Every structure is written in C-alpha cells, then in structure tokens.
Amino acid sequence: MTVDELRRAFLAYFEARGHRRIPSSSLVPHGDPTLLFTTAGMVQFKPYFMGLADPPAPRLTSIQRCFRTTDVEAVGDDTHLTLFEMLGNFSVGDYFKAEATGWAWGFLTGELRIDPERLWATVFTDDDEAAALWEAQGLPPARILRYTAAQGNWWGPPGDTGPMGPCSELHYDWGATPGCPQCARGACHPNVGCGRFLEIWNLVFMTYYREPDGSRSDLPAANIDTGAGLERLASVVQGVRAVYETDELRHVLAAAEAVSGRRYDPAEHPEAARALRAITEHARALAFLVTDGVLPSNEGRGYVLRRLLRRAVYFGHRLGVREPFLERVVDAAIEHGQRAHPELAVQCDFIRRIARLEEARFQATLDRGLQLLDEVIARERSSRRIPGRDMFVLYDTHGLPPELTLEVAQGQGYAVDRAGFDAEMEQQRERSKGETAFTAAQDDRALRYAALDVRTDFIGYEQLEARTTVAHIVSGDVAVERLAAGEAGEIVLRATPLYPEGGGQVGDRGEIVTAGGRFAVEDTQRYGETIVHFGRALDGTLVAGDEATACVDGARRLDTARNHTGTHLLHAALRSVLGTHVRQAGSYVGPDRLRFDYTHPEAPTEEQLQAIQRIVNAKVRADIESATFELEYDEAIARGAIAFFEDRYAARVRMVEYCDSRGHAPGAHIAQCYSRELCGGTHLHATGQVGMLLIVADSSIGAGLRRIEAVTGAAAERL
C-alpha cells in the first residue's frame, strides 16, 4: 500500500462511519495566537471542543499537515520529522471511548492487516475503562500498560492554555533491538526508547481545559481527538523501519543522493545516511512552509524556516557539496507531494526561488562564519578550547551550525565547551518559548460569551436597520439587568445589522434604541456565535429583554465597504503584476483607509506600483457588479476562490466575486473573474462606487513581508 493509498483508505474508513471530511488547514494557525505552527490535527477544531463555535458535523475526519520545532535536532534518525501529516478522526460531544478504540483497532488490524500480535496499548494510570476496551479487542493484559502523565499518557494543551485530557496510545513492536538489555531480559516496553516500539495511534479523551492560571475546568462535552502519524503508519504498512524509506519520502531522498553523489546506505555509512535524511526532510518542510506563507527571516516562524534551510545546506556541506543543490531536492518534494497537496504545484516557482536565494545567501554567511571560527581558534590557542559563548554566537548570529564548529575544532585538536553552548541555547529557548508559547493570551471574554450560549444572527448585508431584542447586558465585566444613561457596557442582541470586526474589517458603529433608552455603539465584536456591541448609554435606561431597533452608521459603513472592495481589487492586481505567490498576510479595512500586508521577497518597483494602481482604477471605471454566494467550501475552491484567510470552520462559506457578467445569464457561473475571494465582509454593489484608489505607501514589515496602504473615494480625491 502506497502512502497515497493509505490516505484514501483512512478517509474512506471514517467517512463510512459518519464522519465529515475536512480539508487540512494551513501550517500557520489562523486566529490562534497560542501557537506558532499547526502542531496537531485538532488545532483547527479547538473552537468546537471549547464550545466557541458549532462544528459542521459532530463527527469529523481530516489529514492535517503539521509542523513541530521540538524535533529539529532529532531529524536525521529513522522516525523524526518536523513536517508530517496527521491522520485524525474527531468526535465533538458524540461518540467516546468505546467507538474510538473499536474503530482504531478495526482500521489497523482489518483495513491495514497489521498483525495484532505486534500491537501494544498504553492507557492513563487510572483509566480502567480504556484498559478494558483494549482487552475486549483481544489485547492481553500484559500488553496493556499504564503510564502517568509524565510518561506520556496525558495530552495537551497545544499551547499554554487549551483543551486537554488523558490519552491511550497504540504502539507497533518491531521485535527485539540488538544490544538492548531490557529486550534481552524480555522486559522492554514502549518507554524504554530503544527503537523497538513505534507509536502509531493516539486517542485523546479530551474532557478538560487548562486555564491561564494553570487550573483545569471541564469542557462543555467529552470529545475524541485522534492523531496517527501518516509517515510512521506507512513505515509499518510498508515494512520499513525508517520513515524516509516509505515511497513518497524515498523519492525525495533519491534527489538528495543525486545532488550529493552519495549512496544512501545506513548500515555502511550511517553518518552520510543521517545527512541525506536531514536534507530530504528539511527540503520537504521548506516547500510546505513557503506554500503556507512562511518566508525566511530572523524571528518567529521565519527564523524556524531559515534554521531548517541552513541545517540542510550544512549537511550538504558535510557531504562535500559546494555548489547550490537545495532547489533540486525541493523540486522532488514538490513533484511527489503535489498529488495530495496541489497547492505545492501552484507555488512551485516561488518555492524554488526562495530556496535558491536563501541558499546563496547562506553560502556567503557560512564562509564568513568559518572565517570567524578561525579567529576564535587563533585566539584560544593557549587553552585549545572553544568557549560555549563563541560557539553560540557563531550559530545564532552567523548561522554556523554547532556540529560544523565541533567538526572543525576537533580537526585542529581543540575541545569545545558544549555545556556552555547548551546553556546559551536554553536561555534562548526560554526567551522565545518555542512553538507553544508564541503568546499565552487567552480572551476570557470569549469564554464568558461561550458559556452564555446566545447566538446572534447577523442580518446586515442587505439592511442597515432592524427590529430586534436585547438578549444580554454587561457592565464592568458583570451581567446586569439594566444600563442607565452615562454607563459604559456591552449589549448582546438576538439579531443585528451591525457588522462585527472580522477579516480585517473594523466593527460597525451605530445606535440601539429601546422604548426606555438609547445606546451609542462604538464598536462591534464577535465571540464565537455571539455578537457584542460595545458603547455607552446616552439617555434613559436599557433593560434586558426589551424590544429594540438597531441602526448602523450608514455613511461610515459605506466608506468601509468602499475600502473593502478596494482591498479585493488591490489584492487581485498585486497577484497579476507581482505573481500568484502573493498572499494576504494581514489587513486593515476601515472607513478612512485600507492596509494590506502581503508576501513578496523584494520591494516592488515604482513602475510595478503604478501598474497595480492603473489596473485597480481600470476595474473601478468598468463598474463591475459584485455577486455573493453561499456555497460549500470545496465548490468555492473549485470555482477558483482565493481562500488564504477563509473561515476554516464553516461548512458553508461566503464568496464575493467581481466578474464581467456581460453575455451571461443572471446568476450563471462565470469561469473567469477579476476577483473571487471567500469573505464575510461588507462590499459595494459595483466597483464604480469605489470612485478611485490611490496607493500612498508600500514598505517592508519583515523579511518577505510587505505592507501596501491606500485610500479610496473622497479621501483619494483630496490627495
């Protein structure tokens, strides 16, 4: 069974058991500040487990691309990867342990025909139910082990806060490892770590939530989160102990062999094999990270990518490669990954370009680093020892891998202060907090409104005024029955025409009027399914339960819509002039201006900016009518919608398009559109209402990231 056949078999198995297939989300978590990267299949489903949003179905299945920085140093052994795919089946308050264990066992031993005599299970210390369920499947008690949280049988949260719970794992037994004392005594088990056992399935019984203060609370319902590493499972099915010898990765490994002139032979040349595996893995990870909008830089996600790229180049250097090679290995990763991940093919030219530019840049850095190392060696001639601090600076500032520093130093008879280097690295890890502490900020208000369980219907696409009901009032973070004149507060309505901030667009302002009072809305925000109006009572008293009229500030909404439509036109023009690798990296859409952050490795020329502006204003003058559709996500993507910042969780999405409809029947699908995006924001009925768009600035905001600012309508005319 090939890796791709394994993908299809997994999804078909769980779809046949009532699960809805959900596409993989980006490696860059959208709307989750607690994570640097998507580290598990459940990340995109966190709002469902926390009760912040309704799932498209109670049973879900996906194959999620994941990235974990904790495994970088281990890459090169048989099993560790930074970039991997996670098979997952999920229950949001539906089935629980019995079904989850039964289906796991059925898929592994039935569909994949894995020998049940090779399987071991681990359960949390006091989880008698899970142990009994595995025994009912046929596992003898001797192969059902109880582990503590410290031993690995507690999962989560994926950040400093979030869902978590006890877990149960299935491990595959490869057979006794030569030289392992525990294997020789018949006492080996999965936590010995000799390589005999491979974890292939993890069931998380997700029932708790870790709060910011470290305490835990119950989730709204008991959930199931399954994680099974595709590459590891493929290694078992294909009978190879190294994931790099499975069919897809082996093709990429062959490219690494070709560029280095070295044959992959772990038995005869283990160090060369390790280097070839590292080049293979990092080239593939580079392709996926760049596809999802990560570009090399000196901080955050970009620093992680740059570190991988440099590690790959270092291992090439170690194999004796002195000419640029990485692009060719990346080509192989794209070629053999694009069937399951067609977005790789779309971005292939840009991925190659990034690999080529960064490799050339590091070659110069590498040479400089080696020169500095020579200076340190000369300085420390009397001690014949490289200080840990110097080793760290060479690595952190000049990009010289510590392995290379060690190799050069030992070649000249020098020792290295590895302990000092490790101490410096640990201090850096504490400063950066790795992948899970990108920020631990948790919005308590979101949890409060999730517990309130009030759904607000947004009805503001076609109307700016509506009759509704005051459902809830908050003042000073406390629920109250009434709000008197002069008091600041938050009001929740059953339905509202006021747009809540989202997709870069600011929240609406306006008024809420009841028979007894009037409330000025200064901002509108969404928390899960609840829309909250922030502001102050102007006069009288507003009471929970009162009938009300909600009104939008129409002039402000129109100016905002003008800028939002302008943003879509600008986005399309950027992709037309600079290339389809351009993707949205953030935006601000207000009544006064628009700001659009986008990925591009260099500053556009003045001629390119002028061309972009000309294209936008030509579309404005063409007065192209807008059309909006609510449809299934897959259908929208098939129609060509851009979905970089889509609502990942919605079963149905809203698509906004600007197409020349002349010669087409009303409502007919038009294959070629100037702009077609998934978007929940408010827009104009036709591009002519934009008036004109004027670009006022374009600047760098980081490596590979740029910000373009513009104004429309009267603001543009004034300039």
Coordinates of C-alpha atoms in Angstrom, one line a residue, residues 310-528:
R310 CA 20.7 26.3 6.9
R311 CA 20.7 22.9 8.5
A312 CA 20.1 21.3 5.1
V313 CA 22.9 23.3 3.5
Y314 CA 25.2 22.4 6.3
F315 CA 24.5 18.7 5.8
G316 CA 25.2 19.2 2.1
H317 CA 28.5 20.8 3.1
R318 CA 29.2 17.9 5.3
L319 CA 28.7 15.5 2.3
G320 CA 31.1 17.6 0.3
V321 CA 28.6 19.5 -1.8
R322 CA 29.9 23.0 -2.6
E323 CA 27.5 24.0 -5.4
P324 CA 23.9 25.1 -4.9
F325 CA 21.8 21.9 -4.6
L326 CA 18.7 22.6 -2.4
E327 CA 16.4 23.7 -5.3
R328 CA 16.7 20.3 -6.9
V329 CA 15.7 18.4 -3.8
V330 CA 12.8 20.9 -3.2
D331 CA 11.7 20.1 -6.8
A332 CA 11.5 16.4 -5.9
A333 CA 9.5 17.2 -2.8
I334 CA 7.0 19.3 -4.9
E335 CA 6.8 16.6 -7.6
H336 CA 6.0 13.8 -5.2
G337 CA 3.8 15.8 -2.9
Q338 CA 1.6 17.7 -5.3
R339 CA -0.9 14.9 -5.9
A340 CA -2.1 15.1 -2.3
H341 CA -1.3 18.8 -1.9
P342 CA -2.0 20.5 -5.2
E343 CA -1.1 23.9 -3.7
L344 CA 2.6 22.9 -3.9
A345 CA 2.3 22.9 -7.7
V346 CA 0.6 26.3 -7.7
Q347 CA 3.5 27.8 -5.7
C348 CA 6.3 25.8 -7.2
D349 CA 8.2 28.6 -8.9
F350 CA 8.1 30.8 -5.8
I351 CA 9.2 27.9 -3.6
R352 CA 12.2 27.3 -5.8
R353 CA 13.1 30.9 -5.9
I354 CA 13.1 31.2 -2.1
A355 CA 15.3 28.0 -1.8
R356 CA 17.7 29.4 -4.4
L357 CA 18.0 32.9 -2.9
E358 CA 18.3 31.7 0.7
E359 CA 20.9 29.0 -0.1
A360 CA 23.1 31.6 -1.9
R361 CA 22.7 34.0 1.0
F362 CA 23.7 31.3 3.5
Q363 CA 26.7 30.2 1.5
A364 CA 28.2 33.7 2.0
T365 CA 27.2 33.6 5.7
L366 CA 28.7 30.1 6.0
D367 CA 32.0 31.3 4.6
R368 CA 32.1 34.3 7.0
G369 CA 31.2 32.0 9.9
L370 CA 34.2 29.8 9.1
Q371 CA 36.5 32.8 9.0
L372 CA 35.3 33.9 12.4
L373 CA 35.8 30.4 13.7
D374 CA 39.4 30.5 12.5
E375 CA 39.8 33.8 14.5
V376 CA 38.4 32.1 17.7
I377 CA 40.8 29.2 17.2
A378 CA 43.8 31.5 16.9
R379 CA 42.6 33.5 20.0
E380 CA 42.2 30.4 22.1
R381 CA 45.5 28.7 21.1
S382 CA 46.7 28.5 24.7
S383 CA 43.6 26.9 26.1
R384 CA 42.8 24.8 23.0
R385 CA 39.1 25.1 23.9
I386 CA 36.3 26.9 22.0
P387 CA 34.1 28.7 24.6
G388 CA 30.4 27.9 24.6
R389 CA 29.6 31.6 24.2
D390 CA 31.6 31.9 21.0
M391 CA 30.1 28.7 19.7
F392 CA 26.6 30.1 20.3
V393 CA 27.4 33.5 18.7
L394 CA 28.7 31.7 15.6
Y395 CA 25.5 29.7 15.4
D396 CA 22.9 32.3 16.4
T397 CA 24.4 35.4 14.7
H398 CA 26.3 34.0 11.8
G399 CA 24.4 30.8 11.2
L400 CA 27.3 28.4 11.7
P401 CA 25.8 25.1 12.9
P402 CA 27.4 23.9 16.2
E403 CA 28.0 20.5 14.5
L404 CA 30.3 22.2 12.0
T405 CA 32.0 24.2 14.7
L406 CA 32.7 21.0 16.6
E407 CA 34.0 19.2 13.5
V408 CA 36.4 22.0 12.6
A409 CA 37.6 22.4 16.2
Q410 CA 38.2 18.7 16.7
G411 CA 40.1 18.5 13.4
Q412 CA 42.6 21.0 14.9
G413 CA 42.8 19.3 18.2
Y414 CA 40.5 21.7 20.1
A415 CA 37.8 20.8 22.6
V416 CA 34.5 22.7 22.7
D417 CA 32.5 23.9 25.7
R418 CA 29.4 22.1 24.7
A419 CA 27.8 22.6 28.2
G420 CA 28.3 26.4 27.8
F421 CA 26.7 26.3 24.4
D422 CA 23.8 24.2 25.6
A423 CA 23.3 26.7 28.5
E424 CA 23.2 29.6 26.0
M425 CA 20.7 27.7 23.8
E426 CA 18.5 27.0 26.8
Q427 CA 18.4 30.7 27.7
Q428 CA 17.4 31.4 24.1
R429 CA 14.6 28.8 24.3
E430 CA 13.3 30.5 27.5
R431 CA 13.3 33.8 25.7
S432 CA 11.5 32.5 22.6
K433 CA 9.3 30.0 24.5
G434 CA 9.5 27.7 21.5
E435 CA 6.5 26.8 19.4
T436 CA 3.8 26.6 22.1
A437 CA 4.3 29.9 23.9
F438 CA 4.1 32.2 21.0
T439 CA 1.7 34.0 23.2
A440 CA -0.4 32.7 26.1
A441 CA -3.0 35.4 25.9
Q442 CA -6.5 33.9 26.2
D443 CA -9.5 36.0 25.8
D444 CA -11.6 35.5 28.9
R445 CA -14.4 37.4 27.3
A446 CA -14.7 34.7 24.6
L447 CA -15.1 32.0 27.2
R448 CA -17.7 34.1 29.1
Y449 CA -19.8 34.6 26.0
A450 CA -19.4 30.9 25.0
A451 CA -20.9 30.0 28.4
L452 CA -23.7 32.5 27.8
D453 CA -24.8 30.4 24.8
V454 CA -26.6 33.2 23.0
R455 CA -26.5 33.1 19.2
T456 CA -26.7 36.4 17.4
D457 CA -28.0 36.4 13.8
F458 CA -26.1 38.9 11.6
I459 CA -28.6 40.4 9.1
G460 CA -26.6 43.4 8.0
Y461 CA -25.6 42.5 4.5
E462 CA -28.8 44.0 3.0
Q463 CA -30.2 46.2 5.7
L464 CA -28.8 48.9 8.0
E465 CA -31.7 49.0 10.5
A466 CA -33.6 46.1 12.2
R467 CA -36.1 45.3 14.9
T468 CA -34.6 43.0 17.5
T469 CA -34.4 42.1 21.2
V470 CA -31.9 42.9 23.9
A471 CA -30.7 39.5 25.0
H472 CA -28.0 40.3 27.5
I473 CA -26.3 43.3 29.1
V474 CA -22.8 43.5 30.7
S475 CA -21.3 46.4 32.7
G476 CA -17.9 46.2 34.3
D477 CA -17.5 42.5 33.3
V478 CA -20.6 41.6 35.2
A479 CA -24.0 40.7 33.8
V480 CA -26.7 43.3 34.7
E481 CA -30.4 43.7 34.1
R482 CA -30.2 47.3 33.0
L483 CA -27.9 50.1 31.8
A484 CA -28.5 53.7 32.8
A485 CA -27.6 56.9 31.0
G486 CA -23.8 57.6 31.1
E487 CA -22.9 54.0 31.9
A488 CA -20.5 52.0 29.6
G489 CA -21.4 48.5 28.8
E490 CA -21.8 45.6 26.3
I491 CA -25.1 44.7 24.7
V492 CA -26.0 41.4 23.0
L493 CA -28.9 41.4 20.6
R494 CA -30.8 38.4 19.2
A495 CA -30.2 39.8 15.7
T496 CA -28.2 42.7 14.5
P497 CA -27.4 44.6 11.3
L498 CA -24.1 45.9 12.8
Y499 CA -21.1 44.1 11.3
P500 CA -18.7 42.6 13.9
E501 CA -14.9 43.1 13.4
G502 CA -13.5 40.3 11.2
G503 CA -11.4 39.6 8.2
G504 CA -9.5 42.8 8.7
Q505 CA -12.7 44.9 8.6
V506 CA -13.4 47.1 11.6
G507 CA -16.7 46.7 13.5
D508 CA -19.7 48.9 12.8
R509 CA -20.8 51.9 14.9
G510 CA -24.4 52.9 15.3
E511 CA -27.2 53.0 17.8
I512 CA -29.5 50.7 19.7
V513 CA -32.8 52.3 20.7
T514 CA -35.5 50.9 23.0
A515 CA -38.7 52.5 24.4
G516 CA -36.8 53.4 27.5
G517 CA -33.3 54.4 26.4
R518 CA -30.7 54.9 23.7
F519 CA -27.2 53.3 23.4
A520 CA -24.3 54.6 21.2
V521 CA -22.5 51.6 19.7
E522 CA -18.8 52.5 19.5
D523 CA -17.5 49.0 18.4
T524 CA -18.9 45.6 17.4
Q525 CA -17.1 42.3 18.0
R526 CA -17.9 38.6 17.6
Y527 CA -17.1 36.0 20.2
G528 CA -18.0 32.6 18.8

